[in-house]
Amino acid sequence: DQQVKQNSPSLSVQEGRISILNCDYTNSMFDYFLWYKKYPAEGPTFLISISSIKDKNEDGRFTVFLNKSAKHLSLHIVPSQPGDSAVYFCAASATSGTYKYIFGTGTRLKVLA
Amino acid sequence: KAGVTQTPRYLIKTRGQQVTLSCSPISGHRSVSWYQQTPGQGLQFLFEYFSETQRNKGNFPGRFSGRQFSNSRSEMNVSTLELGDSALYLCASSLVQGAQETQYFGPGTRLLVL
């Protein structure tokens, strides 16, 4: 049972436009969410996080939106740059849970120059 | 500060063999988690160690085991290797244990089982 889902395995966006990556979760106990970026041959790199007490968190070109009622979060990258081309993973955790983070299967973003 | 390091970076083994992977966390980090990444499966949580004790465990068979040393370095062992164990094994460290602690990942060890 995949508790964190990234239904789009890939996404292509023109340079300068907005990239929107989506993530859905099923466990209502999740209260902390993160996005990681992964380049080939490297480990995932932390991008941005959001706690369930917020519905938006912004860091430079990256903004994460959380819709608790829909159990949905999204990562917006504006403007997209070729260097953003990577695989993006969302992850979720529950403060009261016995596990660490549950990761989605990833979305490969390609930013076209 | 040096990041998370993992050794070896690449490994080729045959079915039935065993393998030990090593992870050195960021200095001062006491929590180490291990993940398996395979195509289409994302990152699957293996286990987490904190202060030399296994605190959390994912849904993997007993062939997968680990340990943590007093200096927070961690090792992961897989016995009786199967073809399906071919994957990228990632180690992540965090300062303390907690569901809202950011994890920092190493580059991974890519294991190929023939």
Coordinates of N, CA and C in Angstrom, one line a residue:
Chain A
D1 N 0.8 -1.2 0.0 CA 0.0 0.0 0.0 C 0.9 1.2 0.0
Q2 N 0.8 2.0 -1.1 CA 1.6 3.2 -1.2 C 1.0 4.3 -0.5
Q3 N 1.5 4.7 0.6 CA 0.9 5.8 1.4 C 1.2 7.2 0.9
V4 N 2.2 7.3 0.1 CA 2.6 8.6 -0.5 C 2.8 8.3 -2.0
K5 N 2.0 9.0 -2.8 CA 1.9 8.8 -4.2 C 2.3 10.0 -5.0
Q6 N 3.2 9.8 -6.0 CA 3.5 10.8 -7.0 C 3.1 10.2 -8.3
N7 N 1.9 10.6 -8.8 CA 1.3 9.9 -9.9 C 1.9 10.3 -11.3
S8 N 2.7 11.3 -11.3 CA 3.3 11.7 -12.6 C 4.8 11.3 -12.5
P9 N 5.1 10.2 -13.3 CA 6.5 9.8 -13.3 C 7.5 10.8 -13.9
S10 N 6.9 11.6 -14.8 CA 7.8 12.6 -15.5 C 7.0 13.9 -15.9
L11 N 7.8 14.9 -16.1 CA 7.2 16.2 -16.4 C 8.3 17.0 -17.2
S12 N 7.8 17.7 -18.2 CA 8.7 18.5 -19.0 C 8.2 19.9 -19.0
V13 N 9.1 20.9 -18.8 CA 8.6 22.3 -18.7 C 9.7 23.2 -19.4
Q14 N 9.2 24.2 -20.0 CA 10.1 25.2 -20.7 C 10.8 26.0 -19.6
E15 N 12.1 26.3 -19.9 CA 12.8 27.2 -19.0 C 12.1 28.5 -18.8
G16 N 12.0 29.0 -17.6 CA 11.4 30.3 -17.3 C 9.9 30.1 -16.9
R17 N 9.3 28.9 -17.2 CA 7.9 28.7 -16.8 C 7.9 28.1 -15.4
I18 N 6.6 27.9 -15.0 CA 6.4 27.3 -13.7 C 6.4 25.7 -13.8
S19 N 7.1 25.1 -12.8 CA 7.0 23.6 -12.7 C 6.1 23.3 -11.5
I20 N 5.1 22.4 -11.7 CA 4.3 22.0 -10.5 C 4.4 20.5 -10.4
L21 N 4.9 20.1 -9.2 CA 5.0 18.7 -9.0 C 4.0 18.3 -7.9
N22 N 3.3 17.3 -8.0 CA 2.2 16.9 -7.1 C 2.5 15.6 -6.3
C23 N 1.9 15.6 -5.2 CA 2.1 14.5 -4.3 C 0.8 14.3 -3.5
D24 N 0.3 13.0 -3.4 CA -0.9 12.7 -2.6 C -0.5 11.7 -1.5
Y25 N -1.2 11.8 -0.4 CA -1.0 10.9 0.7 C -2.3 10.4 1.2
T26 N -2.2 9.2 1.9 CA -3.5 8.6 2.3 C -3.6 8.6 3.9
N27 N -2.5 8.7 4.6 CA -2.5 8.6 6.0 C -2.7 9.9 6.7
S28 N -3.9 10.1 7.3 CA -4.2 11.4 7.9 C -3.3 11.7 9.1
M29 N -2.5 10.8 9.6 CA -1.6 11.0 10.7 C -0.4 11.8 10.3
F30 N -0.1 11.8 9.0 CA 1.1 12.5 8.5 C 0.9 14.0 8.8
D31 N 2.0 14.6 9.4 CA 1.9 16.0 9.8 C 3.1 16.8 9.4
Y32 N 4.0 16.1 8.7 CA 5.3 16.8 8.3 C 5.6 16.3 6.9
F33 N 6.0 17.2 6.0 CA 6.2 16.8 4.6 C 7.5 17.5 4.1
L34 N 8.2 16.8 3.2 CA 9.4 17.3 2.7 C 9.5 17.0 1.2
W35 N 10.3 17.8 0.5 CA 10.6 17.6 -0.9 C 12.1 17.5 -1.0
Y36 N 12.5 16.4 -1.7 CA 13.9 16.2 -2.0 C 14.2 16.2 -3.5
K37 N 15.4 16.6 -3.9 CA 15.8 16.6 -5.3 C 16.9 15.6 -5.4
K38 N 16.9 14.9 -6.5 CA 18.0 13.9 -6.7 C 18.5 13.9 -8.1
Y39 N 19.8 14.2 -8.2 CA 20.6 14.1 -9.4 C 21.1 12.7 -9.5
P40 N 21.4 12.2 -10.8 CA 22.0 10.9 -11.0 C 23.3 10.8 -10.2
A41 N 23.5 9.6 -9.7 CA 24.8 9.3 -9.0 C 25.0 10.1 -7.7
E42 N 23.9 10.8 -7.2 CA 24.0 11.5 -6.0 C 22.9 11.1 -5.1
G43 N 23.0 11.4 -3.8 CA 21.9 11.1 -2.9 C 20.9 12.3 -2.9
P44 N 19.7 12.0 -2.5 CA 18.7 13.1 -2.4 C 19.2 14.3 -1.6
T45 N 18.8 15.5 -2.1 CA 19.1 16.7 -1.4 C 17.9 17.4 -0.9
F46 N 17.8 17.7 0.4 CA 16.7 18.4 1.0 C 16.4 19.7 0.3
L47 N 15.1 20.0 -0.1 CA 14.7 21.2 -0.7 C 14.0 22.1 0.2
I48 N 12.8 21.6 0.7 CA 11.9 22.4 1.4 C 11.0 21.5 2.2
S49 N 10.5 22.0 3.3 CA 9.5 21.2 4.1 C 8.3 22.1 4.5
I50 N 7.3 21.4 5.0 CA 6.1 22.1 5.5 C 5.5 21.3 6.6
S51 N 5.1 21.9 7.7 CA 4.4 21.3 8.8 C 2.9 21.4 8.5
S52 N 2.1 20.5 9.1 CA 0.7 20.5 8.8 C -0.1 21.7 9.4
I53 N 0.6 22.5 10.3 CA 0.0 23.7 10.8 C 0.0 24.8 9.8
K54 N 0.8 24.6 8.7 CA 0.8 25.7 7.7 C 0.2 25.1 6.4
D55 N -0.2 26.0 5.5 CA -0.6 25.6 4.2 C 0.3 26.0 3.0
K56 N 1.3 26.8 3.4 CA 2.3 27.2 2.4 C 3.6 27.5 3.0
N57 N 4.7 27.2 2.3 CA 6.0 27.5 2.8 C 6.8 27.9 1.5
E58 N 7.6 29.0 1.6 CA 8.3 29.5 0.5 C 9.8 29.6 0.8
D59 N 10.6 29.3 -0.2 CA 12.0 29.5 -0.1 C 12.6 29.8 -1.5
G60 N 12.8 31.0 -1.7 CA 13.3 31.4 -3.0 C 12.3 31.1 -4.1
R61 N 12.8 30.3 -5.1 CA 12.0 29.9 -6.2 C 11.1 28.8 -5.9
F62 N 11.2 28.2 -4.7 CA 10.5 27.0 -4.4 C 9.4 27.3 -3.4
T63 N 8.2 26.9 -3.7 CA 7.0 27.0 -2.7 C 6.3 25.7 -2.6
V64 N 6.0 25.3 -1.4 CA 5.3 24.1 -1.2 C 3.9 24.5 -0.6
F65 N 2.9 23.9 -1.2 CA 1.5 24.1 -0.8 C 0.9 22.8 -0.2
L66 N 0.2 22.9 0.9 CA -0.4 21.7 1.5 C -1.9 21.9 1.7
N67 N -2.6 21.0 1.1 CA -4.1 20.9 1.3 C -4.4 19.7 2.1
K68 N -4.6 19.9 3.4 CA -4.9 18.8 4.3 C -6.2 18.1 4.0
S69 N -7.2 18.8 3.7 CA -8.5 18.2 3.4 C -8.4 17.3 2.2
A70 N -7.6 17.6 1.2 CA -7.5 16.8 0.0 C -6.3 15.8 0.2
K71 N -5.6 15.9 1.2 CA -4.4 15.1 1.4 C -3.4 15.2 0.2
H72 N -3.1 16.5 -0.1 CA -2.4 16.7 -1.3 C -1.4 17.8 -1.0
L73 N -0.2 17.7 -1.6 CA 0.8 18.8 -1.5 C 1.4 18.9 -2.9
S74 N 1.9 20.1 -3.1 CA 2.5 20.4 -4.4 C 3.7 21.3 -4.2
L75 N 4.7 21.1 -5.1 CA 5.9 21.9 -5.1 C 5.9 22.8 -6.4
H76 N 6.0 24.1 -6.2 CA 6.0 25.0 -7.4 C 7.4 25.5 -7.5
I77 N 8.0 25.5 -8.7 CA 9.3 26.0 -9.0 C 9.1 27.2 -10.0
V78 N 9.4 28.4 -9.6 CA 9.2 29.5 -10.5 C 10.4 30.5 -10.3
P79 N 11.1 30.9 -11.4 CA 11.0 30.3 -12.7 C 11.8 29.0 -12.8
S80 N 11.5 28.1 -13.6 CA 12.2 26.9 -13.8 C 13.5 27.1 -14.5
Q81 N 14.5 26.4 -14.1 CA 15.9 26.5 -14.8 C 16.4 25.2 -15.2
P82 N 17.2 25.1 -16.2 CA 17.7 23.8 -16.7 C 18.4 23.0 -15.5
G83 N 19.0 23.7 -14.6 CA 19.6 23.0 -13.4 C 18.6 22.4 -12.5
D84 N 17.4 22.7 -12.7 CA 16.3 22.0 -11.8 C 16.0 20.6 -12.3
S85 N 16.5 20.3 -13.5 CA 16.2 19.0 -14.0 C 16.8 17.9 -13.1
A86 N 15.9 17.1 -12.6 CA 16.3 16.1 -11.6 C 15.0 15.3 -11.3
V87 N 15.2 14.3 -10.4 CA 14.0 13.5 -9.9 C 13.7 14.2 -8.5
Y88 N 12.4 14.4 -8.3 CA 11.9 15.0 -7.1 C 11.1 14.0 -6.3
F89 N 11.4 13.9 -5.1 CA 10.7 13.0 -4.2 C 10.0 13.8 -3.1
C90 N 8.7 13.4 -2.9 CA 8.1 14.0 -1.7 C 8.1 12.9 -0.6
A91 N 8.1 13.3 0.7 CA 8.2 12.4 1.8 C 7.3 12.9 2.9
A92 N 6.7 12.0 3.7 CA 5.8 12.4 4.8 C 6.2 11.6 6.0
S93 N 5.9 12.2 7.2 CA 6.1 11.5 8.4 C 5.0 12.0 9.4
A94 N 4.9 11.1 10.4 CA 3.9 11.4 11.5 C 4.6 11.5 12.8
T95 N 4.4 12.6 13.5 CA 5.0 12.8 14.8 C 4.7 11.7 15.7
S96 N 3.6 11.2 15.7 CA 3.2 10.1 16.6 C 3.4 8.7 16.1
G97 N 4.0 8.6 14.9 CA 4.2 7.3 14.3 C 5.5 6.6 14.7
T98 N 5.6 5.4 14.3 CA 6.8 4.6 14.7 C 7.8 4.5 13.6
Y99 N 7.5 5.1 12.5 CA 8.4 5.1 11.3 C 8.9 6.4 11.0
K100 N 10.0 6.4 10.2 CA 10.6 7.7 9.8 C 9.7 8.2 8.5
Y101 N 10.4 8.6 7.5 CA 9.7 9.1 6.4 C 9.3 8.1 5.4
I102 N 8.1 8.3 4.8 CA 7.6 7.5 3.7 C 7.7 8.4 2.5
F103 N 8.4 7.8 1.5 CA 8.7 8.5 0.3 C 7.8 8.1 -0.8
G104 N 7.5 9.1 -1.7 CA 6.9 8.7 -3.0 C 7.8 8.1 -4.0
T105 N 7.3 7.8 -5.1 CA 8.2 7.1 -6.1 C 9.0 8.1 -7.0
G106 N 8.7 9.4 -6.9 CA 9.5 10.3 -7.6 C 8.9 10.8 -8.9
T107 N 9.2 12.0 -9.2 CA 8.8 12.6 -10.5 C 10.1 13.2 -11.2
R108 N 10.3 12.7 -12.4 CA 11.5 13.2 -13.1 C 11.1 14.5 -13.8
L109 N 11.7 15.6 -13.5 CA 11.5 16.9 -14.1 C 12.6 17.2 -15.1
K110 N 12.1 17.6 -16.3 CA 13.1 18.0 -17.3 C 12.7 19.4 -17.7
V111 N 13.7 20.3 -17.5 CA 13.5 21.7 -17.9 C 14.2 22.0 -19.2
L112 N 13.4 22.3 -20.2 CA 14.0 22.5 -21.5 C 14.4 23.9 -21.8
A113 N 15.7 24.0 -22.3 CA 16.2 25.4 -22.5 C 15.7 26.0 -23.8
Chain B
K1 N 31.5 21.5 7.1 CA 31.2 20.1 7.7 C 31.1 19.1 6.6
A2 N 31.8 18.0 6.7 CA 31.7 16.9 5.7 C 30.3 16.4 5.7
G3 N 29.9 15.9 4.6 CA 28.5 15.3 4.5 C 28.5 13.9 4.8
V4 N 27.4 13.2 4.6 CA 27.3 11.8 4.8 C 28.1 11.0 3.8
T5 N 28.9 10.1 4.2 CA 29.7 9.3 3.3 C 29.3 7.9 3.4
Q6 N 29.4 7.2 2.2 CA 29.0 5.8 2.2 C 30.1 5.1 1.4
T7 N 30.4 3.9 1.9 CA 31.4 3.1 1.2 C 30.9 1.6 1.2
P8 N 31.2 0.9 0.1 CA 31.8 1.4 -1.2 C 30.7 2.1 -2.0
R9 N 31.1 2.7 -3.0 CA 30.1 3.4 -3.9 C 29.4 2.4 -4.8
Y10 N 30.2 1.4 -5.3 CA 29.6 0.4 -6.2 C 30.1 -1.0 -5.7
L11 N 29.2 -2.0 -6.0 CA 29.5 -3.3 -5.5 C 28.9 -4.3 -6.4
I12 N 29.6 -5.3 -6.8 CA 29.0 -6.4 -7.5 C 29.1 -7.7 -6.7
K13 N 28.0 -8.4 -6.5 CA 28.0 -9.7 -5.8 C 27.2 -10.7 -6.6
T14 N 27.4 -11.9 -6.1 CA 26.6 -13.0 -6.8 C 25.5 -13.5 -5.8
R15 N 24.5 -14.1 -6.3 CA 23.4 -14.7 -5.4 C 24.0 -15.6 -4.3
G16 N 23.4 -15.4 -3.2 CA 23.9 -16.3 -2.1 C 25.0 -15.7 -1.2
Q17 N 25.7 -14.7 -1.8 CA 26.7 -14.0 -1.0 C 26.1 -13.1 0.0
Q18 N 27.0 -12.5 0.9 CA 26.5 -11.5 1.8 C 27.3 -10.2 1.5
V19 N 26.8 -9.1 2.0 CA 27.4 -7.8 1.7 C 27.3 -6.9 2.9
T20 N 28.3 -6.1 3.2 CA 28.2 -5.1 4.3 C 28.5 -3.7 3.7
L21 N 27.6 -2.8 4.0 CA 27.7 -1.5 3.5 C 28.0 -0.6 4.7
S22 N 28.7 0.5 4.5 CA 29.1 1.4 5.6 C 28.6 2.8 5.4
C23 N 28.3 3.5 6.5 CA 27.8 4.8 6.4 C 28.4 5.6 7.6
S24 N 29.0 6.8 7.2 CA 29.5 7.7 8.2 C 28.6 9.0 8.2
P25 N 27.9 9.2 9.3 CA 27.0 10.4 9.3 C 27.7 11.7 9.4
I26 N 27.0 12.8 9.2 CA 27.5 14.1 9.5 C 28.0 14.2 10.9
S27 N 29.1 14.8 11.1 CA 29.6 14.9 12.5 C 28.6 15.5 13.4
G28 N 28.3 14.9 14.5 CA 27.4 15.3 15.5 C 26.0 14.8 15.3
H29 N 25.7 14.2 14.2 CA 24.4 13.5 13.9 C 24.4 12.2 14.6
R30 N 23.3 11.9 15.3 CA 23.2 10.6 16.0 C 22.2 9.6 15.5
S31 N 21.4 10.1 14.6 CA 20.4 9.2 13.9 C 20.8 8.9 12.5
V32 N 20.8 7.6 12.2 CA 21.1 7.1 10.9 C 20.0 6.2 10.4
S33 N 19.5 6.5 9.2 CA 18.5 5.7 8.6 C 19.0 5.1 7.3
W34 N 18.5 4.0 6.9 CA 18.9 3.3 5.7 C 17.6 3.1 4.8
Y35 N 17.8 3.3 3.5 CA 16.8 3.2 2.5 C 17.3 2.4 1.3
Q36 N 16.3 1.7 0.7 CA 16.6 1.0 -0.6 C 15.8 1.7 -1.7
Q37 N 16.5 2.1 -2.8 CA 15.9 2.7 -3.9 C 15.9 1.8 -5.1
T38 N 14.8 1.4 -5.6 CA 14.7 0.7 -6.9 C 13.8 1.4 -7.9
P39 N 14.0 1.2 -9.2 CA 13.2 1.9 -10.2 C 11.7 1.6 -9.9
G40 N 10.9 2.7 -9.9 CA 9.5 2.6 -9.7 C 9.0 2.4 -8.3
Q41 N 9.9 2.2 -7.4 CA 9.5 2.0 -6.0 C 9.9 3.1 -5.1
G42 N 10.6 4.1 -5.6 CA 11.0 5.2 -4.7 C 11.9 4.7 -3.6
L43 N 12.0 5.4 -2.5 CA 12.8 5.1 -1.4 C 12.1 4.3 -0.4
Q44 N 12.5 3.0 -0.2 CA 11.8 2.2 0.8 C 12.7 2.2 2.1
F45 N 12.0 2.5 3.2 CA 12.7 2.6 4.5 C 13.1 1.2 5.0
L46 N 14.3 1.1 5.4 CA 14.9 -0.2 5.9 C 14.8 -0.2 7.4
F47 N 15.6 0.7 8.0 CA 15.7 0.8 9.5 C 16.4 2.1 9.9
E48 N 16.2 2.4 11.1 CA 16.8 3.6 11.7 C 17.5 3.3 13.0
Y49 N 18.7 3.8 13.2 CA 19.4 3.7 14.4 C 19.6 5.0 15.1
F50 N 19.5 5.0 16.4 CA 19.8 6.2 17.2 C 20.5 5.7 18.5
S51 N 21.6 6.3 18.7 CA 22.5 5.9 19.9 C 22.6 4.4 20.0
E52 N 23.0 3.8 18.9 CA 23.4 2.4 18.8 C 22.2 1.5 18.9
T53 N 21.0 2.0 19.0 CA 19.8 1.2 19.1 C 18.9 1.3 17.9
Q54 N 18.4 0.2 17.4 CA 17.5 0.2 16.3 C 16.1 0.7 16.8
R55 N 15.7 1.8 16.3 CA 14.4 2.5 16.8 C 13.2 2.2 15.9
N56 N 13.5 2.1 14.6 CA 12.4 1.8 13.6 C 12.8 0.8 12.6
K57 N 11.9 0.1 12.1 CA 12.2 -0.9 11.1 C 11.2 -1.0 10.0
G58 N 11.6 -1.1 8.8 CA 10.6 -1.2 7.7 C 10.3 -2.6 7.4
N59 N 9.5 -2.8 6.3 CA 9.0 -4.2 6.0 C 10.0 -4.9 5.1
F60 N 11.1 -5.3 5.6 CA 12.1 -6.0 4.9 C 12.4 -7.3 5.6
P61 N 12.8 -8.4 4.9 CA 13.1 -9.7 5.6 C 14.3 -9.6 6.5
G62 N 14.4 -10.6 7.3 CA 15.5 -10.6 8.3 C 16.9 -10.7 7.7
R63 N 16.9 -10.9 6.4 CA 18.3 -11.0 5.7 C 18.9 -9.6 5.8
F64 N 18.1 -8.6 6.0 CA 18.6 -7.2 6.1 C 18.8 -6.9 7.5
S65 N 20.0 -6.5 7.9 CA 20.2 -6.1 9.3 C 21.2 -5.0 9.3
G66 N 21.3 -4.4 10.5 CA 22.2 -3.2 10.6 C 22.7 -3.1 12.0
R67 N 23.6 -2.1 12.2 CA 24.0 -1.8 13.5 C 24.7 -0.4 13.5
Q68 N 24.8 0.1 14.7 CA 25.4 1.5 14.8 C 26.4 1.4 15.9
F69 N 27.5 2.1 15.7 CA 28.6 2.1 16.6 C 28.6 3.3 17.5
S70 N 29.4 3.4 18.5 CA 29.4 4.5 19.5 C 29.7 5.8 18.8
N71 N 30.4 5.8 17.7 CA 30.7 7.0 17.0 C 29.7 7.4 16.0
S72 N 28.5 6.7 16.0 CA 27.4 6.9 15.2 C 27.5 6.4 13.8
R73 N 28.7 5.9 13.4 CA 28.8 5.2 12.1 C 27.9 4.0 12.1
S74 N 27.4 3.7 10.9 CA 26.5 2.5 10.8 C 26.9 1.6 9.7
E75 N 26.5 0.4 9.9 CA 26.7 -0.6 8.8 C 25.4 -1.3 8.6
M76 N 25.2 -1.7 7.3 CA 24.1 -2.5 6.9 C 24.6 -3.8 6.3
N77 N 24.0 -4.9 6.7 CA 24.4 -6.2 6.1 C 23.2 -6.9 5.4
V78 N 23.5 -7.4 4.3 CA 22.4 -8.2 3.6 C 23.0 -9.6 3.4
S79 N 22.4 -10.6 3.9 CA 22.9 -12.0 3.8 C 22.1 -12.7 2.7
T80 N 22.6 -13.8 2.2 CA 22.0 -14.6 1.2 C 21.4 -13.8 0.1
L81 N 22.2 -13.0 -0.6 CA 21.7 -12.1 -1.6 C 20.9 -12.7 -2.7
E82 N 19.8 -12.0 -3.0 CA 19.0 -12.4 -4.1 C 19.1 -11.3 -5.2
L83 N 18.7 -11.7 -6.5 CA 18.8 -10.8 -7.6 C 18.0 -9.5 -7.3
G84 N 16.8 -9.7 -6.6 CA 16.0 -8.5 -6.3 C 16.6 -7.5 -5.4
D85 N 17.7 -7.9 -4.8 CA 18.4 -7.0 -3.8 C 19.2 -5.9 -4.6
S86 N 19.3 -6.1 -5.9 CA 20.1 -5.1 -6.7 C 19.3 -3.7 -6.6
A87 N 20.0 -2.7 -6.1 CA 19.4 -1.5 -5.8 C 20.4 -0.4 -5.4
L88 N 20.0 0.8 -5.2 CA 20.8 1.8 -4.6 C 20.4 1.9 -3.2
Y89 N 21.4 1.7 -2.3 CA 21.2 1.8 -0.9 C 21.7 3.1 -0.3
L90 N 20.8 3.8 0.2 CA 21.0 5.2 0.7 C 21.0 5.3 2.2
C91 N 21.9 6.0 2.7 CA 22.0 6.3 4.2 C 21.7 7.7 4.4
A92 N 21.0 8.0 5.5 CA 20.7 9.4 5.8 C 20.9 9.6 7.3
S93 N 21.4 10.8 7.6 CA 21.6 11.1 9.0 C 20.8 12.4 9.4
S94 N 20.5 12.4 10.7 CA 19.9 13.6 11.2 C 20.4 13.9 12.6
L95 N 20.2 15.1 13.1 CA 20.9 15.5 14.3 C 20.3 14.7 15.5
V96 N 19.0 14.6 15.6 CA 18.4 13.9 16.6 C 17.3 13.0 16.0
Q97 N 16.7 12.2 16.8 CA 15.6 11.4 16.3 C 14.3 12.2 16.5
G98 N 13.5 12.2 15.4 CA 12.3 13.0 15.5 C 11.6 13.0 14.2
A99 N 10.3 13.1 14.1 CA 9.6 13.0 12.9 C 9.8 14.3 12.1
Q100 N 10.2 15.4 12.7 CA 10.4 16.6 11.9 C 11.9 17.0 11.8
E101 N 12.7 16.0 11.9 CA 14.1 16.3 11.6 C 14.5 16.1 10.2
T102 N 15.1 17.0 9.6 CA 15.6 16.9 8.2 C 16.7 15.9 8.1
Q103 N 16.5 15.0 7.1 CA 17.5 14.0 6.9 C 18.5 14.4 5.8
Y104 N 19.7 14.1 6.0 CA 20.7 14.4 4.9 C 21.3 13.1 4.4
F105 N 21.2 13.0 3.1 CA 21.6 11.7 2.5 C 23.0 11.7 2.0
G106 N 23.6 10.5 2.0 CA 24.8 10.2 1.4 C 24.6 9.9 -0.1
P107 N 25.7 9.7 -0.9 CA 25.5 9.4 -2.3 C 25.0 8.0 -2.7
G108 N 25.0 7.1 -1.7 CA 24.5 5.8 -1.9 C 25.5 4.8 -2.3
T109 N 25.2 3.5 -2.1 CA 26.0 2.4 -2.6 C 25.1 1.7 -3.6
R110 N 25.6 1.6 -4.8 CA 24.9 0.8 -5.8 C 25.3 -0.6 -5.8
L111 N 24.4 -1.5 -5.5 CA 24.7 -2.9 -5.4 C 24.1 -3.7 -6.6
L112 N 24.9 -4.4 -7.2 CA 24.4 -5.3 -8.3 C 24.6 -6.7 -7.9
V113 N 23.5 -7.5 -8.0 CA 23.6 -8.9 -7.6 C 23.4 -9.7 -8.9
L114 N 24.4 -10.5 -9.2 CA 24.3 -11.3 -10.4 C 24.0 -12.8 -10.2

